N, C-alpha and C. Protein backbone atom coordinates (compact mmCIF):
# COMPACT_ATOMS: atom_id res chain seq x y z
N MET A 1 0.83 -1.18 0.00
CA MET A 1 0.00 0.00 0.00
C MET A 1 0.88 1.25 0.00
N LYS A 2 0.50 2.18 -0.84
CA LYS A 2 1.32 3.37 -0.99
C LYS A 2 0.69 4.61 -0.38
N THR A 3 -0.61 4.64 -0.30
CA THR A 3 -1.25 5.86 0.18
C THR A 3 -2.21 5.55 1.32
N ALA A 4 -2.59 6.59 2.03
CA ALA A 4 -3.56 6.45 3.11
C ALA A 4 -4.90 5.99 2.53
N ASN A 5 -5.25 6.49 1.36
CA ASN A 5 -6.52 6.07 0.75
C ASN A 5 -6.53 4.58 0.44
N GLU A 6 -5.41 4.07 -0.06
CA GLU A 6 -5.32 2.64 -0.36
C GLU A 6 -5.42 1.81 0.91
N ALA A 7 -4.75 2.27 1.98
CA ALA A 7 -4.81 1.56 3.26
C ALA A 7 -6.23 1.57 3.80
N PHE A 8 -6.89 2.72 3.69
CA PHE A 8 -8.26 2.81 4.16
C PHE A 8 -9.16 1.85 3.41
N GLU A 9 -9.06 1.87 2.08
CA GLU A 9 -9.91 1.00 1.26
C GLU A 9 -9.65 -0.47 1.55
N ALA A 10 -8.39 -0.84 1.72
CA ALA A 10 -8.03 -2.24 1.88
C ALA A 10 -8.28 -2.77 3.29
N LEU A 11 -8.05 -1.95 4.31
CA LEU A 11 -8.06 -2.45 5.67
C LEU A 11 -9.12 -1.86 6.58
N LEU A 12 -9.43 -0.62 6.42
CA LEU A 12 -10.20 0.07 7.44
C LEU A 12 -11.67 0.32 7.10
N LYS A 13 -11.98 0.34 5.84
CA LYS A 13 -13.34 0.68 5.43
C LYS A 13 -14.38 -0.27 6.01
N GLU A 14 -14.00 -1.50 6.22
CA GLU A 14 -14.94 -2.50 6.73
C GLU A 14 -15.12 -2.45 8.25
N LEU A 15 -14.28 -1.69 8.94
CA LEU A 15 -14.42 -1.57 10.40
C LEU A 15 -15.67 -0.77 10.75
N SER A 16 -16.21 -1.05 11.92
CA SER A 16 -17.37 -0.28 12.38
C SER A 16 -16.94 1.15 12.68
N CYS A 17 -17.90 2.02 12.79
CA CYS A 17 -17.62 3.43 13.07
C CYS A 17 -16.86 3.57 14.39
N SER A 18 -17.27 2.83 15.40
CA SER A 18 -16.60 2.95 16.70
C SER A 18 -15.16 2.46 16.63
N GLU A 19 -14.90 1.43 15.85
CA GLU A 19 -13.53 0.94 15.70
C GLU A 19 -12.67 1.92 14.91
N ARG A 20 -13.26 2.56 13.90
CA ARG A 20 -12.51 3.57 13.15
C ARG A 20 -12.19 4.77 14.04
N LEU A 21 -13.15 5.16 14.88
CA LEU A 21 -12.89 6.26 15.81
C LEU A 21 -11.80 5.88 16.81
N ARG A 22 -11.81 4.65 17.27
CA ARG A 22 -10.78 4.18 18.19
C ARG A 22 -9.41 4.22 17.50
N LEU A 23 -9.37 3.80 16.26
CA LEU A 23 -8.12 3.83 15.50
C LEU A 23 -7.65 5.28 15.29
N ALA A 24 -8.58 6.16 14.98
CA ALA A 24 -8.22 7.57 14.80
C ALA A 24 -7.62 8.13 16.09
N ARG A 25 -8.20 7.76 17.23
CA ARG A 25 -7.66 8.22 18.51
C ARG A 25 -6.26 7.69 18.73
N LEU A 26 -6.03 6.43 18.42
CA LEU A 26 -4.70 5.85 18.57
C LEU A 26 -3.69 6.58 17.69
N ILE A 27 -4.08 6.88 16.47
CA ILE A 27 -3.19 7.59 15.55
C ILE A 27 -2.89 8.99 16.07
N LEU A 28 -3.93 9.71 16.51
CA LEU A 28 -3.72 11.07 17.01
C LEU A 28 -2.89 11.08 18.28
N ASP A 29 -3.12 10.11 19.17
CA ASP A 29 -2.31 10.01 20.38
C ASP A 29 -0.85 9.76 20.03
N ASP A 30 -0.61 8.90 19.06
CA ASP A 30 0.75 8.60 18.64
C ASP A 30 1.42 9.85 18.05
N LEU A 31 0.68 10.58 17.24
CA LEU A 31 1.23 11.81 16.65
C LEU A 31 1.52 12.85 17.72
N THR A 32 0.64 12.96 18.70
CA THR A 32 0.84 13.91 19.78
C THR A 32 2.08 13.56 20.57
N ASP A 33 2.27 12.30 20.88
CA ASP A 33 3.46 11.87 21.61
C ASP A 33 4.72 12.15 20.80
N SER A 34 4.67 11.93 19.49
CA SER A 34 5.82 12.19 18.64
C SER A 34 6.13 13.67 18.57
N ALA A 35 5.10 14.50 18.48
CA ALA A 35 5.30 15.94 18.36
C ALA A 35 5.89 16.53 19.63
N LYS A 36 5.55 15.97 20.78
CA LYS A 36 6.07 16.50 22.04
C LYS A 36 7.59 16.45 22.07
N SER A 37 8.17 15.41 21.52
CA SER A 37 9.61 15.28 21.54
C SER A 37 10.30 16.21 20.54
N GLU A 38 9.54 16.71 19.56
CA GLU A 38 10.12 17.57 18.53
C GLU A 38 9.99 19.05 18.85
N VAL A 39 9.14 19.42 19.80
CA VAL A 39 8.90 20.82 20.11
C VAL A 39 9.95 21.31 21.09
N ASP A 40 10.55 22.44 20.76
CA ASP A 40 11.53 23.06 21.64
C ASP A 40 10.82 24.09 22.51
N TYR A 41 10.76 23.81 23.79
CA TYR A 41 10.09 24.72 24.71
C TYR A 41 11.09 25.63 25.42
N GLY A 42 12.29 25.74 24.90
CA GLY A 42 13.32 26.56 25.51
C GLY A 42 12.92 28.03 25.56
N ASP A 43 13.43 28.73 26.54
CA ASP A 43 13.14 30.14 26.71
C ASP A 43 14.08 31.03 25.91
N GLU A 44 15.15 30.47 25.41
CA GLU A 44 16.13 31.27 24.68
C GLU A 44 15.77 31.34 23.21
N TRP A 45 16.04 32.51 22.62
CA TRP A 45 15.80 32.71 21.20
C TRP A 45 17.08 32.40 20.45
N SER A 46 16.94 31.69 19.36
CA SER A 46 18.09 31.39 18.52
C SER A 46 18.43 32.60 17.67
N ASP A 47 19.60 32.58 17.06
CA ASP A 47 19.98 33.66 16.13
C ASP A 47 18.97 33.76 14.98
N GLU A 48 18.50 32.61 14.53
CA GLU A 48 17.51 32.60 13.45
C GLU A 48 16.21 33.25 13.91
N ASP A 49 15.77 32.96 15.14
CA ASP A 49 14.57 33.60 15.68
C ASP A 49 14.72 35.11 15.71
N LEU A 50 15.87 35.58 16.16
CA LEU A 50 16.12 37.02 16.25
C LEU A 50 16.16 37.67 14.87
N ARG A 51 16.76 36.99 13.88
CA ARG A 51 16.78 37.52 12.52
C ARG A 51 15.37 37.60 11.95
N ASP A 52 14.58 36.55 12.19
CA ASP A 52 13.19 36.55 11.70
C ASP A 52 12.39 37.68 12.33
N LEU A 53 12.54 37.86 13.63
CA LEU A 53 11.82 38.93 14.32
C LEU A 53 12.24 40.30 13.82
N THR A 54 13.52 40.49 13.62
CA THR A 54 14.03 41.77 13.11
C THR A 54 13.48 42.04 11.72
N ALA A 55 13.53 41.05 10.85
CA ALA A 55 13.03 41.22 9.48
C ALA A 55 11.54 41.53 9.49
N TYR A 56 10.79 40.84 10.32
CA TYR A 56 9.35 41.09 10.42
C TYR A 56 9.09 42.50 10.94
N SER A 57 9.80 42.90 11.97
CA SER A 57 9.61 44.23 12.56
C SER A 57 9.92 45.33 11.55
N LEU A 58 11.01 45.16 10.83
CA LEU A 58 11.38 46.16 9.81
C LEU A 58 10.35 46.22 8.69
N ALA A 59 9.85 45.08 8.28
CA ALA A 59 8.83 45.05 7.23
C ALA A 59 7.55 45.73 7.70
N ARG A 60 7.15 45.48 8.93
CA ARG A 60 5.95 46.12 9.47
C ARG A 60 6.15 47.64 9.59
N GLU A 61 7.33 48.06 9.99
CA GLU A 61 7.63 49.48 10.10
C GLU A 61 7.55 50.15 8.73
N ASP A 62 8.16 49.51 7.73
CA ASP A 62 8.08 50.05 6.36
C ASP A 62 6.63 50.14 5.89
N GLU A 63 5.86 49.11 6.21
CA GLU A 63 4.45 49.08 5.81
C GLU A 63 3.67 50.20 6.49
N SER A 64 3.90 50.41 7.77
CA SER A 64 3.16 51.45 8.49
C SER A 64 3.59 52.84 8.03
N GLN A 65 4.86 53.01 7.65
CA GLN A 65 5.33 54.29 7.14
C GLN A 65 4.73 54.62 5.79
N SER A 66 4.53 53.60 4.96
CA SER A 66 3.98 53.83 3.63
C SER A 66 2.49 54.13 3.67
N HIS A 67 1.81 53.77 4.75
CA HIS A 67 0.38 54.05 4.90
C HIS A 67 0.13 55.36 5.64
N ALA A 68 1.19 55.97 6.14
CA ALA A 68 1.01 57.19 6.94
C ALA A 68 0.87 58.42 6.08
């Protein structure tokens, strides 16, 4: 199976609604657990964060000046 649609058609379509909902919950729980390990909750800003903020701030300033 190559796609989610193919997997659904081959394996999941015949499941009852409650079983499909249970499977959806398992999938979402798994994704949530995976995402937790990828999120950086650090309080420090990286150099890239600071560059992005500076670029955004300058762009907004230019925009507000052009509308004044």
